[in-house]
Amino acid sequence: MDDVLLALSIPVLVFASGIYAACDSWWRRSHPAPPSPYTHQAARLAERAMLTRAEDIVDGVYEVLGPLYDTPGVRIPAPVATAVTPGANASQGHDRSQPAPARRH
């Protein structure tokens, strides 16, 4: 009797798996999944949002730095460094400085 139950359990298992697959297929067809966030439409919307954000950044930077480019003839003086004093061996003028002596430790 044990052999008969074992022999019949295999076809029952295959039949039950087929019924499960058919029901699962029917359920998925009647209840479709929500759209994936990785669709072409989502990619286009993300790209449009990124371009809008980039335009906002560029517009903001132009508002801040625009006056620097609007008047090319006017030179804006560099801030004076008051706390910096030249050392004793500092080179005079704008030529190349003398090389520093090599230090041996």
mmCIF file of N, CA and C in Angstrom:
data_model
loop_
_atom_site.group_PDB
_atom_site.id
_atom_site.type_symbol
_atom_site.label_atom_id
_atom_site.label_comp_id
_atom_site.label_asym_id
_atom_site.label_seq_id
_atom_site.Cartn_x
_atom_site.Cartn_y
_atom_site.Cartn_z
ATOM 1 N N MET A 1 0.821 -1.190 0.000
ATOM 2 C CA MET A 1 0.000 0.000 0.000
ATOM 3 C C MET A 1 0.866 1.256 0.000
ATOM 4 N N ASP A 2 2.004 1.197 0.672
ATOM 5 C CA ASP A 2 2.883 2.368 0.712
ATOM 6 C C ASP A 2 3.417 2.708 -0.671
ATOM 7 N N ASP A 3 3.694 1.690 -1.468
ATOM 8 C CA ASP A 3 4.215 1.944 -2.811
ATOM 9 C C ASP A 3 3.158 2.597 -3.701
ATOM 10 N N VAL A 4 1.920 2.225 -3.525
ATOM 11 C CA VAL A 4 0.838 2.793 -4.336
ATOM 12 C C VAL A 4 0.650 4.270 -3.989
ATOM 13 N N LEU A 5 0.679 4.614 -2.703
ATOM 14 C CA LEU A 5 0.542 6.017 -2.297
ATOM 15 C C LEU A 5 1.716 6.860 -2.817
ATOM 16 N N LEU A 6 2.915 6.300 -2.762
ATOM 17 C CA LEU A 6 4.081 7.010 -3.271
ATOM 18 C C LEU A 6 3.965 7.197 -4.775
ATOM 19 N N ALA A 7 3.531 6.174 -5.479
ATOM 20 C CA ALA A 7 3.391 6.257 -6.933
ATOM 21 C C ALA A 7 2.297 7.235 -7.335
ATOM 22 N N LEU A 8 1.232 7.344 -6.556
ATOM 23 C CA LEU A 8 0.145 8.271 -6.883
ATOM 24 C C LEU A 8 0.433 9.709 -6.416
ATOM 25 N N SER A 9 1.332 9.867 -5.471
ATOM 26 C CA SER A 9 1.609 11.215 -4.971
ATOM 27 C C SER A 9 2.345 12.056 -6.021
ATOM 28 N N ILE A 10 3.115 11.433 -6.878
ATOM 29 C CA ILE A 10 3.845 12.203 -7.899
ATOM 30 C C ILE A 10 2.876 12.812 -8.910
ATOM 31 N N PRO A 11 1.941 12.064 -9.500
ATOM 32 C CA PRO A 11 0.988 12.724 -10.415
ATOM 33 C C PRO A 11 0.112 13.762 -9.718
ATOM 34 N N VAL A 12 -0.246 13.525 -8.470
ATOM 35 C CA VAL A 12 -1.047 14.510 -7.731
ATOM 36 C C VAL A 12 -0.245 15.797 -7.539
ATOM 37 N N LEU A 13 1.021 15.670 -7.232
ATOM 38 C CA LEU A 13 1.883 16.842 -7.059
ATOM 39 C C LEU A 13 2.021 17.614 -8.372
ATOM 40 N N VAL A 14 2.209 16.924 -9.475
ATOM 41 C CA VAL A 14 2.312 17.583 -10.787
ATOM 42 C C VAL A 14 0.984 18.264 -11.126
ATOM 43 N N PHE A 15 -0.143 17.598 -10.887
ATOM 44 C CA PHE A 15 -1.444 18.178 -11.165
ATOM 45 C C PHE A 15 -1.684 19.420 -10.308
ATOM 46 N N ALA A 16 -1.335 19.353 -9.025
ATOM 47 C CA ALA A 16 -1.516 20.503 -8.126
ATOM 48 C C ALA A 16 -0.620 21.670 -8.559
ATOM 49 N N SER A 17 0.596 21.378 -9.018
ATOM 50 C CA SER A 17 1.477 22.443 -9.495
ATOM 51 C C SER A 17 0.897 23.111 -10.728
ATOM 52 N N GLY A 18 0.293 22.322 -11.618
ATOM 53 C CA GLY A 18 -0.343 22.897 -12.809
ATOM 54 C C GLY A 18 -1.526 23.764 -12.458
ATOM 55 N N ILE A 19 -2.351 23.315 -11.518
ATOM 56 C CA ILE A 19 -3.492 24.119 -11.070
ATOM 57 C C ILE A 19 -3.003 25.428 -10.448
ATOM 58 N N TYR A 20 -1.961 25.338 -9.628
ATOM 59 C CA TYR A 20 -1.411 26.545 -9.000
ATOM 60 C C TYR A 20 -0.895 27.512 -10.072
ATOM 61 N N ALA A 21 -0.162 27.007 -11.076
ATOM 62 C CA ALA A 21 0.375 27.862 -12.139
ATOM 63 C C ALA A 21 -0.756 28.511 -12.927
ATOM 64 N N ALA A 22 -1.825 27.770 -13.212
ATOM 65 C CA ALA A 22 -2.954 28.332 -13.957
ATOM 66 C C ALA A 22 -3.656 29.416 -13.148
ATOM 67 N N CYS A 23 -3.870 29.160 -11.873
ATOM 68 C CA CYS A 23 -4.513 30.174 -11.021
ATOM 69 C C CYS A 23 -3.634 31.408 -10.864
ATOM 70 N N ASP A 24 -2.337 31.208 -10.715
ATOM 71 C CA ASP A 24 -1.416 32.337 -10.587
ATOM 72 C C ASP A 24 -1.399 33.172 -11.860
ATOM 73 N N SER A 25 -1.410 32.518 -13.015
ATOM 74 C CA SER A 25 -1.437 33.225 -14.290
ATOM 75 C C SER A 25 -2.733 34.021 -14.437
ATOM 76 N N TRP A 26 -3.862 33.403 -14.080
ATOM 77 C CA TRP A 26 -5.135 34.106 -14.150
ATOM 78 C C TRP A 26 -5.144 35.318 -13.217
ATOM 79 N N TRP A 27 -4.611 35.161 -11.996
ATOM 80 C CA TRP A 27 -4.592 36.249 -11.021
ATOM 81 C C TRP A 27 -3.741 37.415 -11.516
ATOM 82 N N ARG A 28 -2.593 37.121 -12.100
ATOM 83 C CA ARG A 28 -1.720 38.196 -12.588
ATOM 84 C C ARG A 28 -2.324 38.924 -13.777
ATOM 85 N N ARG A 29 -3.075 38.199 -14.620
ATOM 86 C CA ARG A 29 -3.730 38.862 -15.750
ATOM 87 C C ARG A 29 -4.869 39.759 -15.279
ATOM 88 N N SER A 30 -5.597 39.342 -14.277
ATOM 89 C CA SER A 30 -6.735 40.144 -13.815
ATOM 90 C C SER A 30 -6.318 41.237 -12.823
ATOM 91 N N HIS A 31 -5.144 41.127 -12.238
ATOM 92 C CA HIS A 31 -4.635 42.140 -11.303
ATOM 93 C C HIS A 31 -3.219 42.533 -11.731
ATOM 94 N N PRO A 32 -3.081 43.411 -12.725
ATOM 95 C CA PRO A 32 -1.734 43.752 -13.194
ATOM 96 C C PRO A 32 -0.953 44.534 -12.136
ATOM 97 N N ALA A 33 0.354 44.408 -12.212
ATOM 98 C CA ALA A 33 1.237 45.092 -11.271
ATOM 99 C C ALA A 33 1.262 46.580 -11.584
ATOM 100 N N PRO A 34 1.553 47.420 -10.608
ATOM 101 C CA PRO A 34 1.670 48.850 -10.885
ATOM 102 C C PRO A 34 2.851 49.100 -11.825
ATOM 103 N N PRO A 35 2.846 50.209 -12.525
ATOM 104 C CA PRO A 35 3.934 50.474 -13.469
ATOM 105 C C PRO A 35 5.283 50.585 -12.758
ATOM 106 N N SER A 36 6.270 50.128 -13.424
ATOM 107 C CA SER A 36 7.617 50.127 -12.861
ATOM 108 C C SER A 36 8.182 51.542 -12.854
ATOM 109 N N PRO A 37 8.960 51.893 -11.850
ATOM 110 C CA PRO A 37 9.573 53.229 -11.856
ATOM 111 C C PRO A 37 10.691 53.347 -12.882
ATOM 112 N N TYR A 38 11.070 52.249 -13.516
ATOM 113 C CA TYR A 38 12.175 52.265 -14.466
ATOM 114 C C TYR A 38 11.687 52.245 -15.910
ATOM 115 N N THR A 39 10.512 52.787 -16.176
ATOM 116 C CA THR A 39 9.994 52.836 -17.532
ATOM 117 C C THR A 39 10.582 54.037 -18.266
ATOM 118 N N HIS A 40 10.335 54.081 -19.567
ATOM 119 C CA HIS A 40 10.842 55.210 -20.368
ATOM 120 C C HIS A 40 10.212 56.522 -19.924
ATOM 121 N N GLN A 41 8.937 56.488 -19.562
ATOM 122 C CA GLN A 41 8.278 57.710 -19.133
ATOM 123 C C GLN A 41 8.907 58.242 -17.846
ATOM 124 N N ALA A 42 9.194 57.352 -16.910
ATOM 125 C CA ALA A 42 9.826 57.786 -15.662
ATOM 126 C C ALA A 42 11.217 58.348 -15.937
ATOM 127 N N ALA A 43 11.932 57.747 -16.868
ATOM 128 C CA ALA A 43 13.263 58.264 -17.205
ATOM 129 C C ALA A 43 13.166 59.640 -17.835
ATOM 130 N N ARG A 44 12.180 59.847 -18.710
ATOM 131 C CA ARG A 44 12.014 61.171 -19.317
ATOM 132 C C ARG A 44 11.640 62.220 -18.270
ATOM 133 N N LEU A 45 10.757 61.856 -17.338
ATOM 134 C CA LEU A 45 10.375 62.808 -16.288
ATOM 135 C C LEU A 45 11.562 63.145 -15.392
ATOM 136 N N ALA A 46 12.384 62.148 -15.056
ATOM 137 C CA ALA A 46 13.557 62.405 -14.227
ATOM 138 C C ALA A 46 14.551 63.281 -14.967
ATOM 139 N N GLU A 47 14.716 63.048 -16.274
ATOM 140 C CA GLU A 47 15.636 63.869 -17.057
ATOM 141 C C GLU A 47 15.148 65.310 -17.133
ATOM 142 N N ARG A 48 13.837 65.486 -17.321
ATOM 143 C CA ARG A 48 13.279 66.841 -17.385
ATOM 144 C C ARG A 48 13.463 67.558 -16.047
ATOM 145 N N ALA A 49 13.255 66.851 -14.943
ATOM 146 C CA ALA A 49 13.443 67.466 -13.623
ATOM 147 C C ALA A 49 14.908 67.829 -13.396
ATOM 148 N N MET A 50 15.823 66.964 -13.855
ATOM 149 C CA MET A 50 17.239 67.247 -13.690
ATOM 150 C C MET A 50 17.640 68.475 -14.511
ATOM 151 N N LEU A 51 17.136 68.585 -15.750
ATOM 152 C CA LEU A 51 17.463 69.743 -16.576
ATOM 153 C C LEU A 51 16.890 71.030 -15.997
ATOM 154 N N THR A 52 15.694 70.958 -15.445
ATOM 155 C CA THR A 52 15.101 72.139 -14.810
ATOM 156 C C THR A 52 15.929 72.577 -13.612
ATOM 157 N N ARG A 53 16.384 71.627 -12.828
ATOM 158 C CA ARG A 53 17.220 71.949 -11.659
ATOM 159 C C ARG A 53 18.551 72.547 -12.107
ATOM 160 N N ALA A 54 19.141 71.999 -13.167
ATOM 161 C CA ALA A 54 20.406 72.538 -13.670
ATOM 162 C C ALA A 54 20.222 73.963 -14.191
ATOM 163 N N GLU A 55 19.110 74.219 -14.880
ATOM 164 C CA GLU A 55 18.846 75.578 -15.355
ATOM 165 C C GLU A 55 18.694 76.541 -14.184
ATOM 166 N N ASP A 56 18.024 76.114 -13.117
ATOM 167 C CA ASP A 56 17.877 76.964 -11.936
ATOM 168 C C ASP A 56 19.232 77.283 -11.319
ATOM 169 N N ILE A 57 20.118 76.296 -11.278
ATOM 170 C CA ILE A 57 21.454 76.514 -10.703
ATOM 171 C C ILE A 57 22.242 77.505 -11.550
ATOM 172 N N VAL A 58 22.204 77.321 -12.886
ATOM 173 C CA VAL A 58 22.939 78.221 -13.774
ATOM 174 C C VAL A 58 22.373 79.635 -13.682
ATOM 175 N N ASP A 59 21.049 79.768 -13.631
ATOM 176 C CA ASP A 59 20.448 81.099 -13.508
ATOM 177 C C ASP A 59 20.849 81.769 -12.199
ATOM 178 N N GLY A 60 20.879 81.010 -11.118
ATOM 179 C CA GLY A 60 21.290 81.577 -9.833
ATOM 180 C C GLY A 60 22.738 82.019 -9.824
ATOM 181 N N VAL A 61 23.603 81.216 -10.440
ATOM 182 C CA VAL A 61 25.018 81.590 -10.502
ATOM 183 C C VAL A 61 25.195 82.817 -11.379
ATOM 184 N N TYR A 62 24.446 82.903 -12.482
ATOM 185 C CA TYR A 62 24.571 84.076 -13.348
ATOM 186 C C TYR A 62 24.091 85.337 -12.638
ATOM 187 N N GLU A 63 23.064 85.220 -11.810
ATOM 188 C CA GLU A 63 22.618 86.390 -11.047
ATOM 189 C C GLU A 63 23.719 86.883 -10.112
ATOM 190 N N VAL A 64 24.445 85.934 -9.514
ATOM 191 C CA VAL A 64 25.489 86.317 -8.565
ATOM 192 C C VAL A 64 26.729 86.834 -9.293
ATOM 193 N N LEU A 65 27.151 86.120 -10.333
ATOM 194 C CA LEU A 65 28.411 86.467 -11.004
ATOM 195 C C LEU A 65 28.219 87.262 -12.284
ATOM 196 N N GLY A 66 26.985 87.559 -12.653
ATOM 197 C CA GLY A 66 26.717 88.289 -13.884
ATOM 198 C C GLY A 66 27.419 89.624 -13.986
ATOM 199 N N PRO A 67 27.451 90.441 -12.933
ATOM 200 C CA PRO A 67 28.128 91.734 -13.035
ATOM 201 C C PRO A 67 29.618 91.608 -13.374
ATOM 202 N N LEU A 68 30.234 90.512 -13.038
ATOM 203 C CA LEU A 68 31.642 90.340 -13.384
ATOM 204 C C LEU A 68 31.840 90.237 -14.885
ATOM 205 N N TYR A 69 30.862 89.700 -15.590
ATOM 206 C CA TYR A 69 30.981 89.499 -17.024
ATOM 207 C C TYR A 69 30.325 90.609 -17.829
ATOM 208 N N ASP A 70 29.444 91.387 -17.226
ATOM 209 C CA ASP A 70 28.754 92.443 -17.953
ATOM 210 C C ASP A 70 29.660 93.622 -18.248
ATOM 211 N N THR A 71 30.620 93.924 -17.390
ATOM 212 C CA THR A 71 31.517 95.067 -17.574
ATOM 213 C C THR A 71 32.953 94.570 -17.713
ATOM 214 N N PRO A 72 33.374 94.170 -18.933
ATOM 215 C CA PRO A 72 34.721 93.612 -19.090
ATOM 216 C C PRO A 72 35.825 94.647 -18.957
ATOM 217 N N GLY A 73 35.549 95.941 -19.164
ATOM 218 C CA GLY A 73 36.594 96.958 -19.095
ATOM 219 C C GLY A 73 36.955 97.346 -17.668
ATOM 220 N N VAL A 74 36.093 97.088 -16.732
ATOM 221 C CA VAL A 74 36.314 97.487 -15.348
ATOM 222 C C VAL A 74 37.015 96.349 -14.613
ATOM 223 N N ARG A 75 38.148 96.674 -14.010
ATOM 224 C CA ARG A 75 38.869 95.663 -13.232
ATOM 225 C C ARG A 75 38.470 95.806 -11.770
ATOM 226 N N ILE A 76 38.123 94.694 -11.195
ATOM 227 C CA ILE A 76 37.771 94.677 -9.784
ATOM 228 C C ILE A 76 39.052 94.403 -9.011
ATOM 229 N N PRO A 77 39.430 95.315 -8.105
ATOM 230 C CA PRO A 77 40.695 95.121 -7.382
ATOM 231 C C PRO A 77 40.632 93.910 -6.459
ATOM 232 N N ALA A 78 41.761 93.243 -6.368
ATOM 233 C CA ALA A 78 41.856 92.095 -5.476
ATOM 234 C C ALA A 78 41.923 92.593 -4.036
ATOM 235 N N PRO A 79 41.382 91.841 -3.099
ATOM 236 C CA PRO A 79 41.462 92.277 -1.706
ATOM 237 C C PRO A 79 42.921 92.279 -1.229
ATOM 238 N N VAL A 80 43.252 93.256 -0.396
ATOM 239 C CA VAL A 80 44.612 93.404 0.101
ATOM 240 C C VAL A 80 44.796 92.481 1.301
ATOM 241 N N ALA A 81 45.868 91.708 1.257
ATOM 242 C CA ALA A 81 46.187 90.828 2.376
ATOM 243 C C ALA A 81 47.026 91.621 3.370
ATOM 244 N N THR A 82 46.420 92.048 4.461
ATOM 245 C CA THR A 82 47.113 92.919 5.402
ATOM 246 C C THR A 82 47.977 92.144 6.386
ATOM 247 N N ALA A 83 47.659 90.899 6.647
ATOM 248 C CA ALA A 83 48.388 90.161 7.669
ATOM 249 C C ALA A 83 49.623 89.449 7.102
ATOM 250 N N VAL A 84 49.841 89.516 5.787
ATOM 251 C CA VAL A 84 50.960 88.803 5.176
ATOM 252 C C VAL A 84 52.112 89.789 4.988
ATOM 253 N N THR A 85 53.267 89.446 5.507
ATOM 254 C CA THR A 85 54.462 90.269 5.311
ATOM 255 C C THR A 85 55.524 89.420 4.633
ATOM 256 N N PRO A 86 56.294 89.990 3.715
ATOM 257 C CA PRO A 86 57.326 89.209 3.049
ATOM 258 C C PRO A 86 58.466 88.880 4.012
ATOM 259 N N GLY A 87 59.014 87.707 3.814
ATOM 260 C CA GLY A 87 60.142 87.296 4.651
ATOM 261 C C GLY A 87 61.431 87.970 4.214
ATOM 262 N N ALA A 88 62.522 87.672 4.904
ATOM 263 C CA ALA A 88 63.805 88.305 4.596
ATOM 264 C C ALA A 88 64.335 87.854 3.239
ATOM 265 N N ASN A 89 64.066 86.621 2.841
ATOM 266 C CA ASN A 89 64.587 86.098 1.582
ATOM 267 C C ASN A 89 63.565 86.154 0.454
ATOM 268 N N ALA A 90 62.515 86.947 0.594
ATOM 269 C CA ALA A 90 61.502 87.024 -0.449
ATOM 270 C C ALA A 90 62.071 87.742 -1.655
ATOM 271 N N SER A 91 61.686 87.265 -2.841
ATOM 272 C CA SER A 91 62.183 87.899 -4.061
ATOM 273 C C SER A 91 61.458 89.219 -4.282
ATOM 274 N N GLN A 92 62.136 90.144 -4.891
ATOM 275 C CA GLN A 92 61.556 91.449 -5.185
ATOM 276 C C GLN A 92 60.952 91.404 -6.590
ATOM 277 N N GLY A 93 59.804 91.970 -6.790
ATOM 278 C CA GLY A 93 59.184 92.014 -8.105
ATOM 279 C C GLY A 93 58.423 90.738 -8.418
ATOM 280 N N HIS A 94 58.165 90.580 -9.715
ATOM 281 C CA HIS A 94 57.340 89.459 -10.150
ATOM 282 C C HIS A 94 58.144 88.364 -10.830
ATOM 283 N N ASP A 95 59.457 88.432 -10.803
ATOM 284 C CA ASP A 95 60.270 87.395 -11.427
ATOM 285 C C ASP A 95 60.227 86.126 -10.592
ATOM 286 N N ARG A 96 60.911 85.107 -11.113
ATOM 287 C CA ARG A 96 60.947 83.839 -10.382
ATOM 288 C C ARG A 96 61.731 83.990 -9.091
ATOM 289 N N SER A 97 61.302 83.279 -8.093
ATOM 290 C CA SER A 97 61.979 83.322 -6.807
ATOM 291 C C SER A 97 63.224 82.451 -6.844
ATOM 292 N N GLN A 98 64.141 82.752 -5.934
ATOM 293 C CA GLN A 98 65.325 81.913 -5.800
ATOM 294 C C GLN A 98 64.912 80.570 -5.215
ATOM 295 N N PRO A 99 65.517 79.471 -5.678
ATOM 296 C CA PRO A 99 65.157 78.189 -5.103
ATOM 297 C C PRO A 99 65.542 78.108 -3.634
ATOM 298 N N ALA A 100 64.719 77.441 -2.866
ATOM 299 C CA ALA A 100 64.984 77.301 -1.447
ATOM 300 C C ALA A 100 66.125 76.315 -1.247
ATOM 301 N N PRO A 101 66.953 76.522 -0.235
ATOM 302 C CA PRO A 101 68.028 75.581 0.019
ATOM 303 C C PRO A 101 67.472 74.216 0.454
ATOM 304 N N ALA A 102 68.140 73.165 0.043
ATOM 305 C CA ALA A 102 67.695 71.824 0.392
ATOM 306 C C ALA A 102 67.913 71.573 1.878
ATOM 307 N N ARG A 103 66.931 70.979 2.497
ATOM 308 C CA ARG A 103 67.030 70.662 3.932
ATOM 309 C C ARG A 103 67.349 69.190 4.083
ATOM 310 N N ARG A 104 68.267 68.894 4.946
ATOM 311 C CA ARG A 104 68.603 67.502 5.225
ATOM 312 C C ARG A 104 68.234 67.205 6.664
ATOM 313 N N HIS A 105 67.512 66.167 6.837
ATOM 314 C CA HIS A 105 67.048 65.811 8.179
ATOM 315 C C HIS A 105 67.899 64.727 8.760
#
